[in-house]
Short mmCIF file of C-alpha atoms in Angstrom, two decimals:
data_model
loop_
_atom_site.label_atom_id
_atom_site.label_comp_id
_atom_site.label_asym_id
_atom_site.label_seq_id
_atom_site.Cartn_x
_atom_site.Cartn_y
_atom_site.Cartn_z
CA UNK A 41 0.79 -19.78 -25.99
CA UNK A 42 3.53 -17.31 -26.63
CA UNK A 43 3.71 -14.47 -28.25
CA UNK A 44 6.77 -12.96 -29.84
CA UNK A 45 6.38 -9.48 -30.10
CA UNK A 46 8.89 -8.53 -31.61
CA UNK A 47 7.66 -10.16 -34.62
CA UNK A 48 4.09 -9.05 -34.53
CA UNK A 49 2.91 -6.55 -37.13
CA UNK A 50 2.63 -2.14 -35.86
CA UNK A 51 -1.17 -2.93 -37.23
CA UNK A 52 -3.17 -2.88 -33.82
CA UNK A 53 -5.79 -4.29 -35.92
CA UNK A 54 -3.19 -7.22 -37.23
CA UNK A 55 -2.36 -10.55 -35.39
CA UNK A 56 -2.68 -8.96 -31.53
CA UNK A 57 -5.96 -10.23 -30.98
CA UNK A 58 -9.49 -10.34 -32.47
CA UNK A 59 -10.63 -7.82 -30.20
CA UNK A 60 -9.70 -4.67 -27.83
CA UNK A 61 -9.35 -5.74 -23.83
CA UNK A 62 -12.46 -5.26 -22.07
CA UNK A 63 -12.30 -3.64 -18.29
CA UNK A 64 -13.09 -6.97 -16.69
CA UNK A 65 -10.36 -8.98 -18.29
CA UNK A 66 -7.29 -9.96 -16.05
CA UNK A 67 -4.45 -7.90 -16.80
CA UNK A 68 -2.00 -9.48 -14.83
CA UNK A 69 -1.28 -11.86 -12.02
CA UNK A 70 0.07 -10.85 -8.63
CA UNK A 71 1.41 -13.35 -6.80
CA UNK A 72 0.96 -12.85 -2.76
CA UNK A 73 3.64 -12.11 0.12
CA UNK A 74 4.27 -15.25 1.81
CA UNK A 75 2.25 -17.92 -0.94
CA UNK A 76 5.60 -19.35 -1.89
CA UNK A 77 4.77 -22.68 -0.54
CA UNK A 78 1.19 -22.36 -1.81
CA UNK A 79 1.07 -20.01 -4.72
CA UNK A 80 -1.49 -17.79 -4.81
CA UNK A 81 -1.53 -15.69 -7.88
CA UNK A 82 -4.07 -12.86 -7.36
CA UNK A 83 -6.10 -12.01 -10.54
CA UNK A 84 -6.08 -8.61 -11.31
CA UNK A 85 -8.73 -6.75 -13.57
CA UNK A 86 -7.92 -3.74 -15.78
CA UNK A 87 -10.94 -2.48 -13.91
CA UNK A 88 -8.98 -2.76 -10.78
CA UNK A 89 -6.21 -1.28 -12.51
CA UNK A 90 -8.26 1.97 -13.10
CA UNK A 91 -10.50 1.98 -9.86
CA UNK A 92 -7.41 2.12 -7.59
CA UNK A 93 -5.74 4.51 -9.57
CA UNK A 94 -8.52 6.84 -9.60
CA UNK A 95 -8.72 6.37 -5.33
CA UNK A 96 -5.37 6.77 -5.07
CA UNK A 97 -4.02 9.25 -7.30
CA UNK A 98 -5.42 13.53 -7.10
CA UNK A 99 -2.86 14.85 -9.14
CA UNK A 100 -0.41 14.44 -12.45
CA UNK A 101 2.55 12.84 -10.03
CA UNK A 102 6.36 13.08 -9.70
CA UNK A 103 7.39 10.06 -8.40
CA UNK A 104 10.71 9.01 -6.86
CA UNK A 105 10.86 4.96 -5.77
CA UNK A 106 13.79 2.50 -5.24
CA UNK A 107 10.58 0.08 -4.62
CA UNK A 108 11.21 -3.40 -6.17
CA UNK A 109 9.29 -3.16 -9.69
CA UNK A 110 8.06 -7.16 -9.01
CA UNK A 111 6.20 -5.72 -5.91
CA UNK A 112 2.61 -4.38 -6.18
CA UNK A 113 3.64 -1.27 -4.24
CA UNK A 114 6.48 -0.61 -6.63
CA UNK A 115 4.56 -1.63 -9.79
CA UNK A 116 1.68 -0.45 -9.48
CA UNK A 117 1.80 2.92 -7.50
CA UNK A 118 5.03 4.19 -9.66
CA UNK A 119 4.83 2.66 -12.93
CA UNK A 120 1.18 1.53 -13.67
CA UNK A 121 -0.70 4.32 -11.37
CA UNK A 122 2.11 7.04 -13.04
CA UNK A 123 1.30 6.58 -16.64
CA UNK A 124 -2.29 6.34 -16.42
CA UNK A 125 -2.26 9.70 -15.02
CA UNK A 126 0.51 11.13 -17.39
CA UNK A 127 3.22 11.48 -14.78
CA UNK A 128 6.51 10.76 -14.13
CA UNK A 129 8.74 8.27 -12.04
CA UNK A 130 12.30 8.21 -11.32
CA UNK A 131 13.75 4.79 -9.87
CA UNK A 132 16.83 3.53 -8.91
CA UNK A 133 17.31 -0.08 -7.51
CA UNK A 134 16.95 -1.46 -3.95
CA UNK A 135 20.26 -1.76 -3.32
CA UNK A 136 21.06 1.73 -4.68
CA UNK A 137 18.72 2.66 -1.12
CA UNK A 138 20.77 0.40 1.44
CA UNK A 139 23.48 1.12 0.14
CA UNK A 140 23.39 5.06 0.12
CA UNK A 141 19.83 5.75 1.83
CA UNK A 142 20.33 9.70 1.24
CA UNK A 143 19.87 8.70 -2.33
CA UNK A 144 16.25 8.76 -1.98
CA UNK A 145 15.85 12.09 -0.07
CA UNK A 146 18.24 14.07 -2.75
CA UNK A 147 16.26 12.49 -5.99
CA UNK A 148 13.18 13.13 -4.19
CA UNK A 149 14.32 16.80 -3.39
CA UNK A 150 16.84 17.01 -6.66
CA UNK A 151 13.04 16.50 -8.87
CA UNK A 152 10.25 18.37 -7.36
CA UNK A 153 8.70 14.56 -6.12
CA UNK A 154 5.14 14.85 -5.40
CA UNK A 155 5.06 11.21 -4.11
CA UNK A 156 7.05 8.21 -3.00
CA UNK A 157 6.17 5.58 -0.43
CA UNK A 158 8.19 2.52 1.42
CA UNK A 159 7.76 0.86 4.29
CA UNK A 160 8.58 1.31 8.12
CA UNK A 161 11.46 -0.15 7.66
CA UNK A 162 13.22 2.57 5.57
CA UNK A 163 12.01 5.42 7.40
CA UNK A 164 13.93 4.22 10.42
CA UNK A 165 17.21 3.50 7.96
CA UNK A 166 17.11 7.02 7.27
CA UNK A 167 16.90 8.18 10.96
CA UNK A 168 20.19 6.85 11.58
CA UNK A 169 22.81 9.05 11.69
CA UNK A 170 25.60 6.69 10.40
CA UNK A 171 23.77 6.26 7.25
CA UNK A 172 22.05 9.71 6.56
CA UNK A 173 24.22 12.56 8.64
CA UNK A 174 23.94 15.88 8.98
CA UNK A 175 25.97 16.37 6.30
CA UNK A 176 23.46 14.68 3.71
CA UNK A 177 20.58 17.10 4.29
CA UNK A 178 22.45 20.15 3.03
CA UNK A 179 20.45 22.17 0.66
CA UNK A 180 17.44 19.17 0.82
CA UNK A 181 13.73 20.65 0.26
CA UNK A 182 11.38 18.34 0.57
CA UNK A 183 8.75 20.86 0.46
CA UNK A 184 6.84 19.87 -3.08
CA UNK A 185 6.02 16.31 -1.67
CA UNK A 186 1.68 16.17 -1.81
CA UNK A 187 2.38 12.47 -0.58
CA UNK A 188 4.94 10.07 1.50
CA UNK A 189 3.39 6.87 2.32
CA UNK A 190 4.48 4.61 4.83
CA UNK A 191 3.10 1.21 4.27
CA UNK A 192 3.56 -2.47 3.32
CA UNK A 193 4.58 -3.70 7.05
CA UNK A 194 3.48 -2.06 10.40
CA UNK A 195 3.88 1.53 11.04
CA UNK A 196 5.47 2.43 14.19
CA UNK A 197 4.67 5.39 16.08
CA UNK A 198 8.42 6.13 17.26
CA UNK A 199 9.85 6.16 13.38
CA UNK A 200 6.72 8.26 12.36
CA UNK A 201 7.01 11.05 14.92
CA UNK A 202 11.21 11.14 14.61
CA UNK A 203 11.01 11.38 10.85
CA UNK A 204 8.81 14.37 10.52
CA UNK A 205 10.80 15.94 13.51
CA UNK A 206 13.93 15.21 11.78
CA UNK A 207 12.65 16.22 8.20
CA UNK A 208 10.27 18.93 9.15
CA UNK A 209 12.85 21.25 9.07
CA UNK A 210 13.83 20.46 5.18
CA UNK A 211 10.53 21.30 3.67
CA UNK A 212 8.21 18.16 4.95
CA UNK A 213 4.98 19.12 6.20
CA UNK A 214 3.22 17.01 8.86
CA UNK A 215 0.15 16.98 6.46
CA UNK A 216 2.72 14.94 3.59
CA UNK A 217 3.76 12.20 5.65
CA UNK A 218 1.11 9.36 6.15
CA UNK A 219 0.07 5.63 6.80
CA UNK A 220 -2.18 3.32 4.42
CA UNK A 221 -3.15 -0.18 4.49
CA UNK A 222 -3.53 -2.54 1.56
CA UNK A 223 -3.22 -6.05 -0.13
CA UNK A 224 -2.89 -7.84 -2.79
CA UNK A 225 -6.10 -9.27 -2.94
CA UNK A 226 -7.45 -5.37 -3.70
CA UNK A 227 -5.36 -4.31 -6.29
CA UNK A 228 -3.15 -1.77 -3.71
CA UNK A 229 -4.90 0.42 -1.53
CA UNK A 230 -7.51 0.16 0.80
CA UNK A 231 -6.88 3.37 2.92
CA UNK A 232 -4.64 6.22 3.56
CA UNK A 233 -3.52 9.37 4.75
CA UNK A 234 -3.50 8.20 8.23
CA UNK A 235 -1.65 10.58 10.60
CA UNK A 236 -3.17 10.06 13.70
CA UNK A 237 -1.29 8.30 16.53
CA UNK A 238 -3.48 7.22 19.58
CA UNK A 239 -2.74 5.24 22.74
CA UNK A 240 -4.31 1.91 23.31
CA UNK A 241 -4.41 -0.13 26.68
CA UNK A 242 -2.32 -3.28 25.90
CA UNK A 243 -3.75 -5.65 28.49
CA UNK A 244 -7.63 -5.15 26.91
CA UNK A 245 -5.69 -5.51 23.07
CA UNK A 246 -4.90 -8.76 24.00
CA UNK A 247 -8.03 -9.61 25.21
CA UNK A 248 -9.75 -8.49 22.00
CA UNK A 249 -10.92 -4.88 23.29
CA UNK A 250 -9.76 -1.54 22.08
CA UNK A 251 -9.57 1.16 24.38
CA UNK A 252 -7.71 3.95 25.23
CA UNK A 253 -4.88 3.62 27.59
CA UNK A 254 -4.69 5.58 30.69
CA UNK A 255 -2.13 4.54 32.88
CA UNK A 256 -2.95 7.24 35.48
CA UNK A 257 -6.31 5.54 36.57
CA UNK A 258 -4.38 2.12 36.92
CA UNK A 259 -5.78 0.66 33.71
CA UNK A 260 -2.19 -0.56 32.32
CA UNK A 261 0.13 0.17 29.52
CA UNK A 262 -0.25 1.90 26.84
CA UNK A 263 0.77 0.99 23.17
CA UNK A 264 1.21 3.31 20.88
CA UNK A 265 -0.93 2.95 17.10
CA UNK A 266 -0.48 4.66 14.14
CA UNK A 267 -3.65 5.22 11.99
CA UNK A 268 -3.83 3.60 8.47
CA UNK A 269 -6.67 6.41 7.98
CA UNK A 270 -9.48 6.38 6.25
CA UNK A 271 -11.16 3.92 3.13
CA UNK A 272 -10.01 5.59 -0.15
CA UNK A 273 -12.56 5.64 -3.16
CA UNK A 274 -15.95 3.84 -3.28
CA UNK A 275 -13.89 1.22 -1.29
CA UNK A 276 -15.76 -0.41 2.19
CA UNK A 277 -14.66 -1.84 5.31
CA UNK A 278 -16.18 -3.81 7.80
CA UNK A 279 -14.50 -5.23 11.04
CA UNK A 280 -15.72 -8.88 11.36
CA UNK A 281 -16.47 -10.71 14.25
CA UNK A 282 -15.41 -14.36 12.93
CA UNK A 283 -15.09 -16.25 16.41
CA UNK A 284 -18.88 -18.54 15.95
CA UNK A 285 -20.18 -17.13 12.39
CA UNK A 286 -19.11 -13.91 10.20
CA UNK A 287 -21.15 -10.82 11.64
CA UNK A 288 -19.79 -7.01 12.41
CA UNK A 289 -18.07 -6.64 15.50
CA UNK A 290 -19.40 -4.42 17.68
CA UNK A 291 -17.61 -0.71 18.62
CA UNK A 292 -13.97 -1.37 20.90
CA UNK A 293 -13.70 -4.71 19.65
CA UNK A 294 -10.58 -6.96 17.51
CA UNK A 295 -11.84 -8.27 14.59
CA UNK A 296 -10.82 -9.41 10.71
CA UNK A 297 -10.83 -6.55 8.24
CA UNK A 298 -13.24 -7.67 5.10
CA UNK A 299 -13.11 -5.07 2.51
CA UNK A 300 -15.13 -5.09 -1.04
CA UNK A 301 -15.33 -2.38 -3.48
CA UNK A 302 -14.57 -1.95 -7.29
CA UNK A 303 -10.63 -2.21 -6.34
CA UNK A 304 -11.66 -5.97 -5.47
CA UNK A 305 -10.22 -8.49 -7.68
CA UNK A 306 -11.52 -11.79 -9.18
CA UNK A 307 -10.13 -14.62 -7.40
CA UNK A 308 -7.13 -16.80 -6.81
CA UNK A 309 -5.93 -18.05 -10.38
CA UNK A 310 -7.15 -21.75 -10.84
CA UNK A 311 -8.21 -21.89 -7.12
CA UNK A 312 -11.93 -21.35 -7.49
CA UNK A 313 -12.82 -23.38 -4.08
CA UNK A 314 -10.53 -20.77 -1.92
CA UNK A 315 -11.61 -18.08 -4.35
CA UNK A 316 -15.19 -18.59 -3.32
CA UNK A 317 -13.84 -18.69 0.47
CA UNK A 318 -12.02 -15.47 0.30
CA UNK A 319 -13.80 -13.16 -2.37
CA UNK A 320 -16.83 -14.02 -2.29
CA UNK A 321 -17.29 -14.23 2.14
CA UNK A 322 -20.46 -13.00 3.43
CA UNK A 323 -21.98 -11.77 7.15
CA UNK A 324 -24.92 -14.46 8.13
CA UNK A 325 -27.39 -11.84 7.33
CA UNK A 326 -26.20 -10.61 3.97
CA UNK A 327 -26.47 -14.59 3.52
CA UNK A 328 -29.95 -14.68 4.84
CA UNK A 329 -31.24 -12.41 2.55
CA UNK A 330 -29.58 -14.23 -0.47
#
């Protein structure tokens, strides 16, 4: 059914609803990257809503974003996670950013930001010098930002490490900038604040092992990883050992990432069978003792 609400009464207590929205109702769907051929719209909880929020969110923010407002990380984080918390957000459009990148850095310096986040891909647009010189960063302080995340595709050492050279000198502090991880399928975040870059031996990676690299003893090349830190909230995360049945990988070894947690969300709308697959997957043992 629609509803017009522009012709619906000011009475909350009128023709809304019979009742107030419980916690565990869906308050939205959110449609995954990539499900265009087989939609898979995401149903999200006000509980979700408020758990992530809580995780993510320390402080009354300031938030600059040129994030599209139709993706999770642009919805939720600066609009939805903002006025819970009684802050503020000031947005411009993606094509404001590619067009004029040094947009971002002057509203985030111009307002006091506290926070703002985008992916790899961005922080590299703004190390070129053809699109953000010299000449952009006069009079830039940078210095009230509690948070710059760098998510939503892979993180890459190189464009970490050159930003917060580049930037360090304009107010950002090495302890602002950071990596997180998160999906869809939990509301937003799983982890942040990840700021640690190690070196990992390419030819075990491949081979399903992690270990460091050291090239001096002969062991191969190294490839460079940027932490997505550490589980925010009551959120927890397992690395699974899928290859026979579902059971925790042991330490050094590739594996699937299963996260639960009150972030978690209900299910794939109207696909309960995948649903079941996806949200509700257990180890053998945790099966066992079912």
């Amino acid at each position: 059914p629609w509803l017009a609400t522009d012709a619906t009464s000011d009475d909350p207590n009128g023709d809304w609803s019979e009742r107030q929205p419980d916690e565990s109702d869906i308050a939205f769907l959110q449609y995954t990257s990539g499900s265009t051929g087989q939609p898979k719209g995401v149903m999200v909880s006000h509980r979700n809503i408020l758990s992530n929020c809580d995780a993510v969110v320390d402080h009354t923010p300031v938030g600059v974003s040129w994030l599209p407002q139709y993706h999770d990380m642009g919805l939720i984080a600066f609009y939805m996670f903002t006025a819970i918390k009684g802050g503020t957000t000031y947005g411009c459009s993606p094509m404001d950013f590619l067009h004029r990148p040094a947009l971002w850095l002057e509203a985030m310096s111009r307002y006091r930001a506290t926070a703002s986040a985008a992916p790899n891909f961005a922080y590299a647009y703004c190390l070129r010098r053809d699109k953000v010189g010299d000449e952009n960063l006069q009079g830039l302080d940078l210095s009230a930002l509690r948070l710059l995340l760098n998510g939503a595709e892979p993180v890459k050492a190189e464009v970490y490490r050159e930003f917060l050279r580049r930037y360090e000198p304009y107010g950002l502090k090495a302890g602002s900038l950071s990596a997180a991880y998160g999906l869809a399928e939990y509301t937003l975040a799983v982890s942040g604040h990840g700021r640690e870059v190690v070196s990992i031996d390419v030819g075990r990676l491949t081979g399903n092992q992690v270990s460091p690299a050291q090239p001096s003893a002969g062991q191969g090349e190294g490839k460079a990883l940027v932490s997505c830190g550490r589980p925010l909230g009551a959120t927890e995360v397992k690395i699974v050992d899928v290859s026979r049945s579902p059971r925790e990988a042991s330490e050094g070894r590739v594996g699937e990432v299963w996260v639960t947690g009150p972030s978690k969300c209900l299910g794939y709308w109207g696909r309960p069978e995948l649903s079941q697959q996806v949200f509700e997957a257990r180890l053998d043992g945790e099966r066992d003792a079912e």
